[in-house]
Tab-separated table of C-alpha atoms in Angstrom:
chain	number	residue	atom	x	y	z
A	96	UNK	CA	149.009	-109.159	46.873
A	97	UNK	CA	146.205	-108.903	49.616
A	98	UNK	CA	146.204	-107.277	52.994
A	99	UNK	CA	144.454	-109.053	55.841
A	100	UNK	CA	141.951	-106.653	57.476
A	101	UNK	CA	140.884	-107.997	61.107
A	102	UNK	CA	136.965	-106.671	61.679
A	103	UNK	CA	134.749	-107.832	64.475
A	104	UNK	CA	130.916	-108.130	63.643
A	105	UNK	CA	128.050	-107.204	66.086
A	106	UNK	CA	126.190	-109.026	67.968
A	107	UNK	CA	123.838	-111.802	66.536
A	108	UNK	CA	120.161	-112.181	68.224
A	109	UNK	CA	118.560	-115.489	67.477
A	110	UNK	CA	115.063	-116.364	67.967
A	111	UNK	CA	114.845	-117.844	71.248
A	112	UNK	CA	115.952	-114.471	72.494
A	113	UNK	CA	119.944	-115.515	73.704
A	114	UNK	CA	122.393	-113.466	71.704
A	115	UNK	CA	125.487	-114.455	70.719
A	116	UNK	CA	128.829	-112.268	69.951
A	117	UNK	CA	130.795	-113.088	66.423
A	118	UNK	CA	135.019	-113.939	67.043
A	119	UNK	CA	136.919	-111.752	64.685
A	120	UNK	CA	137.094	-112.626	61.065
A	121	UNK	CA	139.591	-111.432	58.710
A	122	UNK	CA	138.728	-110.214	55.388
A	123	UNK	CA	141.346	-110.172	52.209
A	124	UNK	CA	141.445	-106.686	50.759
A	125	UNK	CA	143.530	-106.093	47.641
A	126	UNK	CA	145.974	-104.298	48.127
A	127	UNK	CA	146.950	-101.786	45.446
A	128	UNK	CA	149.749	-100.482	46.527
A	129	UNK	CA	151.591	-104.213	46.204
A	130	UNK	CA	151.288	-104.470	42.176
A	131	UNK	CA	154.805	-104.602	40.829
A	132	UNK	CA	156.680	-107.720	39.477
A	133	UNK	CA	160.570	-107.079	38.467
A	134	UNK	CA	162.315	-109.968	38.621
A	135	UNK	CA	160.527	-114.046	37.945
A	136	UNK	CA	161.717	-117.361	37.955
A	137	UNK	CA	160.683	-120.115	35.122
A	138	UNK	CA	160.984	-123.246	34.310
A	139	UNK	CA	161.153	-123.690	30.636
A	140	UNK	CA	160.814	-127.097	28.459
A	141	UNK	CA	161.451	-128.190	25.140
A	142	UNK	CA	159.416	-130.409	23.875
A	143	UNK	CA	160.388	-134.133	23.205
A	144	UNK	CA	161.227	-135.983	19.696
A	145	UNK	CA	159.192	-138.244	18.294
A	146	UNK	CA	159.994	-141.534	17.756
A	147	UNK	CA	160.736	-142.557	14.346
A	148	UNK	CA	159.980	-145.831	12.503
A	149	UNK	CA	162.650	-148.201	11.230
A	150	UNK	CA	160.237	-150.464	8.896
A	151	UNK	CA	159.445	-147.237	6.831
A	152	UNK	CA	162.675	-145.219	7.630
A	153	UNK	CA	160.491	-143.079	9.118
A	154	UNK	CA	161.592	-139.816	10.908
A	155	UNK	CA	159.399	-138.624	14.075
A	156	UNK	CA	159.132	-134.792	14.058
A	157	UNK	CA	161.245	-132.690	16.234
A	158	UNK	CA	159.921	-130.866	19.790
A	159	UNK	CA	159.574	-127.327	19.683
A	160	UNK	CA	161.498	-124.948	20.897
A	161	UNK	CA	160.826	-122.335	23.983
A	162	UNK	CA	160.956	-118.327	23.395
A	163	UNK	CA	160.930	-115.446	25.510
A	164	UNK	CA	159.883	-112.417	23.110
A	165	UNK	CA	159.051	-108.648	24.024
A	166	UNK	CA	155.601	-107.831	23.281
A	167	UNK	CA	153.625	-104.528	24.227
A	168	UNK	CA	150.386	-104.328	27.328
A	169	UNK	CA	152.610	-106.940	28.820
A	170	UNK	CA	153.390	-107.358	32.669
A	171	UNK	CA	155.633	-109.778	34.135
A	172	UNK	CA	152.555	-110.251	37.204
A	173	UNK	CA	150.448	-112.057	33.892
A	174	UNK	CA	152.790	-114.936	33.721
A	175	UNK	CA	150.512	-116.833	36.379
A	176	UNK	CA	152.377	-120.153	35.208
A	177	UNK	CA	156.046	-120.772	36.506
A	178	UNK	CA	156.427	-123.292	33.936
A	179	UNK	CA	156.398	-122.918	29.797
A	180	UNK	CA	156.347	-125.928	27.650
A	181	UNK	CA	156.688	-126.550	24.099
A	182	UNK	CA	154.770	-129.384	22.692
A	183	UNK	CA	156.254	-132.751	21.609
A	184	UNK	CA	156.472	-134.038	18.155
A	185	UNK	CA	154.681	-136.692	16.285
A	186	UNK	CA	155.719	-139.830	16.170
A	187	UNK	CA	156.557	-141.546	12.530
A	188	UNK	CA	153.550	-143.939	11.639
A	189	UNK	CA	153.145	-146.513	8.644
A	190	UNK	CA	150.010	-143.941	7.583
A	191	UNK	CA	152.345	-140.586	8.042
A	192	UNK	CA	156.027	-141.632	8.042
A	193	UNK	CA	157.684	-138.517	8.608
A	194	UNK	CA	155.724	-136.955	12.191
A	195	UNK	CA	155.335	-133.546	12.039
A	196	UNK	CA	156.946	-131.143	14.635
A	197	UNK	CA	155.944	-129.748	17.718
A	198	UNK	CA	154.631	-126.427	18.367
A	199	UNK	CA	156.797	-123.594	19.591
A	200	UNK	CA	155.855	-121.915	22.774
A	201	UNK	CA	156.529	-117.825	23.268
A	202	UNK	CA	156.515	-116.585	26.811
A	203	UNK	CA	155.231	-112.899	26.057
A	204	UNK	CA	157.114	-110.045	28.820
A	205	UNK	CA	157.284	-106.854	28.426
A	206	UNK	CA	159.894	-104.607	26.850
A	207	UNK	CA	163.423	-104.431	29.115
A	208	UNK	CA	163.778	-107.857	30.285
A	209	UNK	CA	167.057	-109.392	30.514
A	210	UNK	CA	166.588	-113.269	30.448
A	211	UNK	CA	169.040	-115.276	32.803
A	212	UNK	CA	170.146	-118.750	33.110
A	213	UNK	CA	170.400	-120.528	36.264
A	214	UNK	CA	173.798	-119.334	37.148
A	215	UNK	CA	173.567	-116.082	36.396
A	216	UNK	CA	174.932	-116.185	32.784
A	217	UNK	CA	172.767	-114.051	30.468
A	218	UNK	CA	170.982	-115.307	27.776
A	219	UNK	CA	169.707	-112.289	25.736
A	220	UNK	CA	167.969	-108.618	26.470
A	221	UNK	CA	164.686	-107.545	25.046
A	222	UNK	CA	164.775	-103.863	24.127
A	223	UNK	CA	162.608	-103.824	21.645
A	224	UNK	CA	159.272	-105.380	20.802
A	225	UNK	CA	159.867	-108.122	18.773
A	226	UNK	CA	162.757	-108.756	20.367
A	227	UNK	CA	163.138	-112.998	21.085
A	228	UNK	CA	165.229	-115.625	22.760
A	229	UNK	CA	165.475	-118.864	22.260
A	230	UNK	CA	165.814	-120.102	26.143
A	231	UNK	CA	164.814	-124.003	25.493
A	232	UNK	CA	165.752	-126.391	22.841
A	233	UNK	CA	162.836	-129.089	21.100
A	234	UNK	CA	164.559	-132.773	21.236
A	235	UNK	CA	165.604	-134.138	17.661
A	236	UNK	CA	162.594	-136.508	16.060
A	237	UNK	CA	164.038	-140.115	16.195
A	238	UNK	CA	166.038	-141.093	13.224
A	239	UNK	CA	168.834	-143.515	11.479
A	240	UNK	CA	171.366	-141.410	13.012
A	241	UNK	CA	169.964	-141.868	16.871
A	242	UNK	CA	168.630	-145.247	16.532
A	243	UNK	CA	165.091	-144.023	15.938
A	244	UNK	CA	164.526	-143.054	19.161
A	245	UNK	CA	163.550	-139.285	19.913
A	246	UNK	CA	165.935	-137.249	22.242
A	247	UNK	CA	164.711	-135.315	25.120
A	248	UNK	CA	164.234	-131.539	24.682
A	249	UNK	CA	166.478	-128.981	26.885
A	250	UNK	CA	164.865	-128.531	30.386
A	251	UNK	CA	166.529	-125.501	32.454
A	252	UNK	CA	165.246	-122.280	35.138
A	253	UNK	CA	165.535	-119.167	34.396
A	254	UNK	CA	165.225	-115.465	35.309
A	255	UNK	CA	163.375	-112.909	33.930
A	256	UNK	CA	164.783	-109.572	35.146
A	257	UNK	CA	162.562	-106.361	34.469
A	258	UNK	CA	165.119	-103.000	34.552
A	259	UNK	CA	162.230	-100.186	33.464
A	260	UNK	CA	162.663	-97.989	30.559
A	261	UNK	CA	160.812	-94.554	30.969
A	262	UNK	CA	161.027	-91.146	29.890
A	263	UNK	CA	162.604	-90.281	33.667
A	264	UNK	CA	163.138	-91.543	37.004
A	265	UNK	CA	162.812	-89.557	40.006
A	266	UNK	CA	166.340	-90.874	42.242
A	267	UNK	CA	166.995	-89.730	45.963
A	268	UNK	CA	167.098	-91.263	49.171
A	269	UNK	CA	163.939	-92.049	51.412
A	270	UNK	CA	161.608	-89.508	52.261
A	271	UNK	CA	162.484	-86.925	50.196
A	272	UNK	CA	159.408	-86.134	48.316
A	273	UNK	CA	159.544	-88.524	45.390
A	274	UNK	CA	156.377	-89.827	45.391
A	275	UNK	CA	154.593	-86.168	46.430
A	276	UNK	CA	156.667	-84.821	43.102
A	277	UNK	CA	155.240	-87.257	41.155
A	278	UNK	CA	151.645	-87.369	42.001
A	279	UNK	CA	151.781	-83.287	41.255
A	280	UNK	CA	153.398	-83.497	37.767
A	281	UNK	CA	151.411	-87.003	36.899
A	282	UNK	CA	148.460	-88.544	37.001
A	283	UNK	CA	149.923	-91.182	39.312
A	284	UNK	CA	148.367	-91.589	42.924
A	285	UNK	CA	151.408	-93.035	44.744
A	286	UNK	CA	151.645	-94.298	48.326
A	287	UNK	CA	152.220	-91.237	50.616
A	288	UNK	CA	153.400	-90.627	53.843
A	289	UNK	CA	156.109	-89.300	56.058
A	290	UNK	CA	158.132	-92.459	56.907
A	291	UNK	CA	160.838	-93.621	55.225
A	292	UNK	CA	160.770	-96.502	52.450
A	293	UNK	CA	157.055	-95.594	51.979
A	294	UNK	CA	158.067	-96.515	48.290
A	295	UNK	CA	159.051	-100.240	48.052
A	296	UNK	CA	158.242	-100.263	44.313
A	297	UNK	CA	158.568	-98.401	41.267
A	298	UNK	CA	155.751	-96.250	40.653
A	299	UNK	CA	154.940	-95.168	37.135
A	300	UNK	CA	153.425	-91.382	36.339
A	301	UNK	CA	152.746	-90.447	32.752
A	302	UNK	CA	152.896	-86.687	32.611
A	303	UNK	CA	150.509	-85.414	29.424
A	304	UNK	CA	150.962	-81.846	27.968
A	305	UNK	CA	148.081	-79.555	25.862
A	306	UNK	CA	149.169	-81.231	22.633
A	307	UNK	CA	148.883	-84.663	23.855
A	308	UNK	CA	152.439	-84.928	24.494
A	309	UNK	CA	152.787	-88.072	26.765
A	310	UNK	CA	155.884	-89.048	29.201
A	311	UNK	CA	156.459	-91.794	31.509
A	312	UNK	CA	157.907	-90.821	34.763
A	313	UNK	CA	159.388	-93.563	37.274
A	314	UNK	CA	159.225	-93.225	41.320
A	315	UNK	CA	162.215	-95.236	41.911
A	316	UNK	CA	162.194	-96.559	45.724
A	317	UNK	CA	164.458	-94.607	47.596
A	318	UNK	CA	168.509	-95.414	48.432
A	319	UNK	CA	170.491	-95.537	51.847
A	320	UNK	CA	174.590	-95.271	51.850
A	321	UNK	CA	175.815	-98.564	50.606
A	322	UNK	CA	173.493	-99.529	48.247
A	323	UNK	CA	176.062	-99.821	45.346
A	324	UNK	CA	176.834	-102.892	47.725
A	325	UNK	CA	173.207	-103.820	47.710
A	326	UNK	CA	172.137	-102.793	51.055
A	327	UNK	CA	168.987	-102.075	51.502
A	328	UNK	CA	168.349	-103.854	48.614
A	329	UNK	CA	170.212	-101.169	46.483
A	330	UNK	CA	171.098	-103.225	43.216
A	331	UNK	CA	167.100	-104.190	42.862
A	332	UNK	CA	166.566	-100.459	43.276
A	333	UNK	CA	169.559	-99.258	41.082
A	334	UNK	CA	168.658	-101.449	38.344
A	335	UNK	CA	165.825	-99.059	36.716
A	336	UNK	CA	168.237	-96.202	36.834
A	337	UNK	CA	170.394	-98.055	33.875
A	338	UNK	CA	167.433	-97.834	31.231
A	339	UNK	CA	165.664	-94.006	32.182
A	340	UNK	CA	166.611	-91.666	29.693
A	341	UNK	CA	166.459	-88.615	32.045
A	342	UNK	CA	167.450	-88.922	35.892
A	343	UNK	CA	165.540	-86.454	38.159
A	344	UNK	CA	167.507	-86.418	41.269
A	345	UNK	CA	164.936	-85.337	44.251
A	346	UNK	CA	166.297	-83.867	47.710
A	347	UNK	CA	165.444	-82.752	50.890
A	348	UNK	CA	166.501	-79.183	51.546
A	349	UNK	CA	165.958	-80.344	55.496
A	350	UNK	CA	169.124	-82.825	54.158
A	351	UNK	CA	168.780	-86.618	55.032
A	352	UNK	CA	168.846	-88.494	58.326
A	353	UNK	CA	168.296	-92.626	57.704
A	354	UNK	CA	168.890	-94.062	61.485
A	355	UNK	CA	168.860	-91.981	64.508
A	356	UNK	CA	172.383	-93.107	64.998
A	357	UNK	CA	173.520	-91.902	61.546
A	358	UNK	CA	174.738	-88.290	61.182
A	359	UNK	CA	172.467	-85.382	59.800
A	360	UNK	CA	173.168	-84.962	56.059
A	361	UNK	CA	172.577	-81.311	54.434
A	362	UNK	CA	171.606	-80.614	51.104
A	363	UNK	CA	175.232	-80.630	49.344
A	364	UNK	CA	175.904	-83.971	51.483
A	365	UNK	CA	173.016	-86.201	50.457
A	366	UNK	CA	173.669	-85.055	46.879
A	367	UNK	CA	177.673	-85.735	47.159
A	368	UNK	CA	176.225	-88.944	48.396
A	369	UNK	CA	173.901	-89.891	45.563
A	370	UNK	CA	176.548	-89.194	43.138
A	371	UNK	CA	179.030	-91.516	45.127
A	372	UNK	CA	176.494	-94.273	45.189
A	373	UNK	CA	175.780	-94.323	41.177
A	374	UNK	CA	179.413	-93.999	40.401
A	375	UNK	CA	180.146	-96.893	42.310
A	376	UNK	CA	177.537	-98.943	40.775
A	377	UNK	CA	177.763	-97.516	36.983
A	378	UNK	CA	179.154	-94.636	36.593
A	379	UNK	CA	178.086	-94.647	32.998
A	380	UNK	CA	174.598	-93.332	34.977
A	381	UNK	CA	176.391	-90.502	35.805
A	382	UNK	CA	176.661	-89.441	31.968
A	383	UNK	CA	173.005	-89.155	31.537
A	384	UNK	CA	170.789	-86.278	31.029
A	385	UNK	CA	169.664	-84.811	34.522
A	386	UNK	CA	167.960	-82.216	36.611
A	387	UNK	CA	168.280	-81.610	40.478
A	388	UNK	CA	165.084	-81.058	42.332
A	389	UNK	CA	165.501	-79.612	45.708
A	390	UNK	CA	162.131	-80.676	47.330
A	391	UNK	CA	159.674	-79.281	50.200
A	392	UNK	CA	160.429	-75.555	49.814
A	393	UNK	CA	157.344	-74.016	51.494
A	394	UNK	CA	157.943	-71.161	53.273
A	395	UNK	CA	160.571	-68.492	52.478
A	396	UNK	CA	163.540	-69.608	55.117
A	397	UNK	CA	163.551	-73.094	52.988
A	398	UNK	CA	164.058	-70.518	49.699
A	399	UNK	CA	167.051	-68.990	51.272
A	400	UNK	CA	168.639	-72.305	52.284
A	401	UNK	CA	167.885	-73.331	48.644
A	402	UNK	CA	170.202	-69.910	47.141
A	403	UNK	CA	172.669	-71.136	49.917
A	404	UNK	CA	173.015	-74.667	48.354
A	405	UNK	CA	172.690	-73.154	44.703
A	406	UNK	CA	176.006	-71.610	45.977
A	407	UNK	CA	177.539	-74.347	47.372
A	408	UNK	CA	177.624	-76.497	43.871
A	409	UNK	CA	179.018	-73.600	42.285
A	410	UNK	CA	181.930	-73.336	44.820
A	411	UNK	CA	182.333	-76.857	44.305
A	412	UNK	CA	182.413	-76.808	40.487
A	413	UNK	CA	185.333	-74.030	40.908
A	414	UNK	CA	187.139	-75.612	43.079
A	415	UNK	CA	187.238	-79.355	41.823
A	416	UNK	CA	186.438	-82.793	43.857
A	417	UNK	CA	189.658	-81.833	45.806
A	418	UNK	CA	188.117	-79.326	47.989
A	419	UNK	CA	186.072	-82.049	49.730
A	420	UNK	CA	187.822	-83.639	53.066
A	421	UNK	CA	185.301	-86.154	54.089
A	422	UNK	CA	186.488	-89.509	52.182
A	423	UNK	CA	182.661	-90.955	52.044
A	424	UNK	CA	181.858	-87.936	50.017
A	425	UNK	CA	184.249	-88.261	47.782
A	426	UNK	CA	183.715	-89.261	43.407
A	427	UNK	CA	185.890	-89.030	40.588
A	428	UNK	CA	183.256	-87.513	38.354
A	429	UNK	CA	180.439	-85.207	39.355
A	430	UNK	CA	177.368	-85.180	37.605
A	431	UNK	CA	176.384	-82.468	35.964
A	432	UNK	CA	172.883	-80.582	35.440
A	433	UNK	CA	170.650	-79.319	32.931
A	434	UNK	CA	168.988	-77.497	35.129
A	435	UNK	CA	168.655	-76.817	38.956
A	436	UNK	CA	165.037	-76.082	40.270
A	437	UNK	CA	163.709	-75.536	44.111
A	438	UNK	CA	159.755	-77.079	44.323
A	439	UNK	CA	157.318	-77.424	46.849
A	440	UNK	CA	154.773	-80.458	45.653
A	441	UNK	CA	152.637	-79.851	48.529
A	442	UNK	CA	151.170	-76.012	47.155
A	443	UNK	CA	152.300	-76.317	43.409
A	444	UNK	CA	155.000	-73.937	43.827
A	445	UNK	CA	157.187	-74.239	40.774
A	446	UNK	CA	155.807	-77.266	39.400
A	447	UNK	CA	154.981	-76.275	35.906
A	448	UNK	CA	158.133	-75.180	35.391
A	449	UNK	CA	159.973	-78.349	36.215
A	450	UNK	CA	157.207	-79.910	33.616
A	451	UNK	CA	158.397	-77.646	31.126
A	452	UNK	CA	161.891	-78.245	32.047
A	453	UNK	CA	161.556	-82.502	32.132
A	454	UNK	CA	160.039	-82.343	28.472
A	455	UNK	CA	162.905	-79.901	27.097
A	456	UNK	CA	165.782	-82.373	28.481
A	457	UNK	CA	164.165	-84.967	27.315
A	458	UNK	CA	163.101	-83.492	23.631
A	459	UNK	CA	166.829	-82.325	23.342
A	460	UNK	CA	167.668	-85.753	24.814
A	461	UNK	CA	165.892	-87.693	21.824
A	462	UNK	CA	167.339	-85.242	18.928
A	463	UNK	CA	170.845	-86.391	20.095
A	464	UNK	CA	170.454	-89.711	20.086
A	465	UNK	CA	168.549	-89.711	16.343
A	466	UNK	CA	171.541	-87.387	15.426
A	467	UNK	CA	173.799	-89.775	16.727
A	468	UNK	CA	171.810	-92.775	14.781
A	469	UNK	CA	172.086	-90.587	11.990
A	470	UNK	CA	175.234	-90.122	11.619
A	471	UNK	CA	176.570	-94.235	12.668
A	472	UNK	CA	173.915	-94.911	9.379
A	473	UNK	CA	175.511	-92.357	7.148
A	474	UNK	CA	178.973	-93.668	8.194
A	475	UNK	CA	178.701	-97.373	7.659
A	476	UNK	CA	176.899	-96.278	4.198
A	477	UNK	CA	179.862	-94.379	3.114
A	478	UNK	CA	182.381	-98.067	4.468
A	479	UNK	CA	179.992	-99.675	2.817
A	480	UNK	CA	180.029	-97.341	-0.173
A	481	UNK	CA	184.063	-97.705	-0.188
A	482	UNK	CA	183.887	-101.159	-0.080
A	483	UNK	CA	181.697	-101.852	-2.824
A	484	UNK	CA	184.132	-99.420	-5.324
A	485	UNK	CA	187.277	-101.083	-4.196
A	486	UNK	CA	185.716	-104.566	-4.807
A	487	UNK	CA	184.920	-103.320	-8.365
A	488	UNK	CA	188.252	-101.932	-9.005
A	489	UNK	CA	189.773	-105.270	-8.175
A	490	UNK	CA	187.511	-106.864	-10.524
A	491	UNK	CA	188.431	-104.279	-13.101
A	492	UNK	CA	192.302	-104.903	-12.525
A	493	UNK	CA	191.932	-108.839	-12.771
C-alpha cells in the first residue's frame, strides 16, 4: 500500500564547525493509486461447546456460529483481521445449569462477494445487502447424548471473491483510453499515462447528471489475447465484467499492438478480438447491453478512419462470421450495439453525448429487467392462483 521514496538530505553543520553529509533515507508515501482489494483469504472459527454437568444434568450452551453477510460502506481492504471467531459457550454450573450460548460473529463485505471454501467449492453469493452465509459451525454444548463433554466448533479457510457490480464497465485492451474516458465523463481521477497496463485495478467513476441522477462507472484493467485462459491475469480481470449491467467496449482507432513481436491490430481486429475473448470465457457477457467507443479521435484523418471502421461492422453484419479467414478472429456470436460513438477524451469531443447515450442504455436496461420481474411475479401468482382453485375443487368433490 506504500511506495518507498529514496530522498537525500543536505548537509548538516554542527557546532565545532565540521559538517557532515546525511546517507539516503527512504520515506513511505501512500500510495493512492494501490487501494483495491478483490479477492481475501480467512480463517473462520466456530466457537466451542460448553461443557455440561452430569450431577445436575446440566447442558453447556452451544458455540456460535460464523457469518459472512453483505452490508453497505463496506470494503473488503477493512477486514484488517485474517481470522473471525465466534465466541464459546458457557459451561453448565450447579448455580446456572443450562450455559448459555455463544455469540455469533458476522464478517461484514460488501455487496458481490462470492464466499469460497478451501477447495474451490462455493459456499454462497451475496447480491444483496442482507444477504448471509453461514461459513462456520458453533460446537454442540456438552450433553447426555455426548458424554457431557462440548464438541469443537467447525474450523476451515476461505475466500472472499469481490466480482463488482456497477452501472458500466469500460472493457478494451491496454492503452486504449479507458482510464482518459473515464476521468472526462466522471469524477474519477484515474492513473494516466501512455504505457500499457497503467490500470492494474478497477477504478470506479460515478457519473452525476443535472437532476442528481447518479451512475457508477468501472475502469476495468485492460486484456491481452488469451486471457479467457487467464493470461495476463485475464480471469481476475474478466471477473467484474459478469456483474456490470452495461459493457462499454473502448478502442484504439490507431488499433492495438501488445509486444513488439506481436502483429499490428486495426480497429475491426482488436474488436473481433475482444468479442473472441468474452465468448470464450462467458459468452452469456456477450448478451448484455453495450456501446462501442472508438477512442483518441483528435484530428480529422482519425474521423475518417472512424467512418471507415463504421463500414467495416456493417459489411461484417451482412455478410455473417463466415466472411472472416483468420481463425483467431473467429466467434460464434457477435455482439451487438446500442450504439456506436467516435470520442476524443483528451478535448471533450463527443463526450456528452456518450453521457447521454450510457444513461439511456442503462434506463432502458433497468425497465426490462423490472418488466421482466414483473411479469415472473404475475406468472407464479396466476400458478399459484390455479393451484389454490384446484385444491378447493378437490375438497369440494371429496
Amino acid at each position: 500500500m506504500f511506495r518507498i521514496i529514496r530522498c537525500k538530505l543536505g548537509s548538516i553543520r554542527h557546532f565545532h564547525g565540521e559538517s557532515e553529509t546525511c546517507p539516503p533515507i527512504r520515506v513511505y508515501v501512500k500510495d493512492r493509486y494501490r487501494h483495491f482489494v478483490d479477492s481475501l483469504r480467512l480463517t473462520v472459527s466456530g466457537g466451542n461447546g460448553g461443557h455440561g454437568l452430569p450431577k445436575f444434568g446440566g447442558m453447556g450452551g452451544s458455540g456460535g456460529n460464523v457469518y459472512v453477510e453483505a452490508a453497505d460502506n463496506v470494503t473488503l481492504k477493512k477486514l484488517t483481521k485474517k481470522k473471525a471467531m465466534a465466541s464459546s459457550g458457557e459451561n453448565s454450573a450447579h448455580y446456572r445449569v443450562i450455559g448459555e450460548n455463544g455469540s455469533d460473529c458476522i464478517v461484514r463485505v460488501p455487496v458481490g462477494v462470492t464466499v469460497f471454501d478451501d477447495n474451490g467449492r462455493p459456499l454462497g453469493q451475496l447480491d444483496k445487502v442482507g444477504d448471509k452465509v453461514l461459513v462456520a459451525l458453533g460446537g454442540t454444548g456438552g450433553n447426555q447424548h455426548n458424554n457431557y463433554l462440548g464438541l469443537k466448533g467447525q474450523k476451515q479457510s476461505i475466500v472472499l471473491d469481490l466480482k463488482l457490480i456497477a452501472d458500466a464497465g469500460l472493457v478494451g485492451f491496454p492503452n486504449a483510453g479507458k482510464s482518459s474516458l473515464l476521468k472526462a465523463i466522471s469524477r474519477a481521477s484515474p492513473k494516466i499515462a501512455n504505457y500499457p497496463f497503467t490500470t492494474i485495478n478497477p477504478n470506479i467513476g460515478v457519473m452525476e447528471f443535472e437532476d442528481y441522477r447518479q451512475m457508477s462507472v468501472a475502469d476495468l484493467p485492460g486484456l491481452i489475447e488469451g486471457a479467457h485462459n487467464n493470461i495476463g491475469l485475464g480471469h481476475k480481470f474478466l471477473k467484474h465484467i459478469v456483474r456490470t449491467h452495461l459493457l462499454v467496449f473502448v478502442i484504439d482507432i490507431n488499433g492495438f499492438k501488445y509486444r513488439p513481436e506481436w502483429p499490428q491490430r486495426s480497429p475491426l481486429e482488436t474488436f473481433l478480438l475482444l468479442n473472441r475473448e468474452l465468448e470464450l470465457y462467458d459468452d452469456r457477457i456477450l448478451s448484455k447491453p453495450a456501446i462501442l467507443v472508438v477512442s483518441k479521435l483528435d484530428n480529422k484523418e482519425y474521423e475518417h478512419k472512424f467512418y471507415h471502421f463504421c463500414e467495416q461492422l456493417k459489411a461484417l453484419q451482412t455478410n455473417g462470421l463466415e466472411s472472416i479467414t483468420n481463425e483467431c478472429l473467429k466467434s460464434n456470436k457477435l455482439i451487438k450495439f446500442d450504439k456506436i460513438i467516435g470520442v476524443c477524451a483528451k478535448n471533450g469531443y463527443n463526450i456528452d453525448e456518450l453521457r447521454d447515450c450510457m444513461r439511456n442504455a442503462i434506463d432502458l436496461n433497468c425497465e426490462v429487467d423490472k418488466l421482466k420481474s414483473n411479469q415472473l411475479i404475475s406468472f407464479q401468482s396466476i400458478e399459484a392462483n390455479k393451484k389454490r382453485r384446484n385444491e378447493e375443487q378437490d375438497i369440494l368433490l371429496i
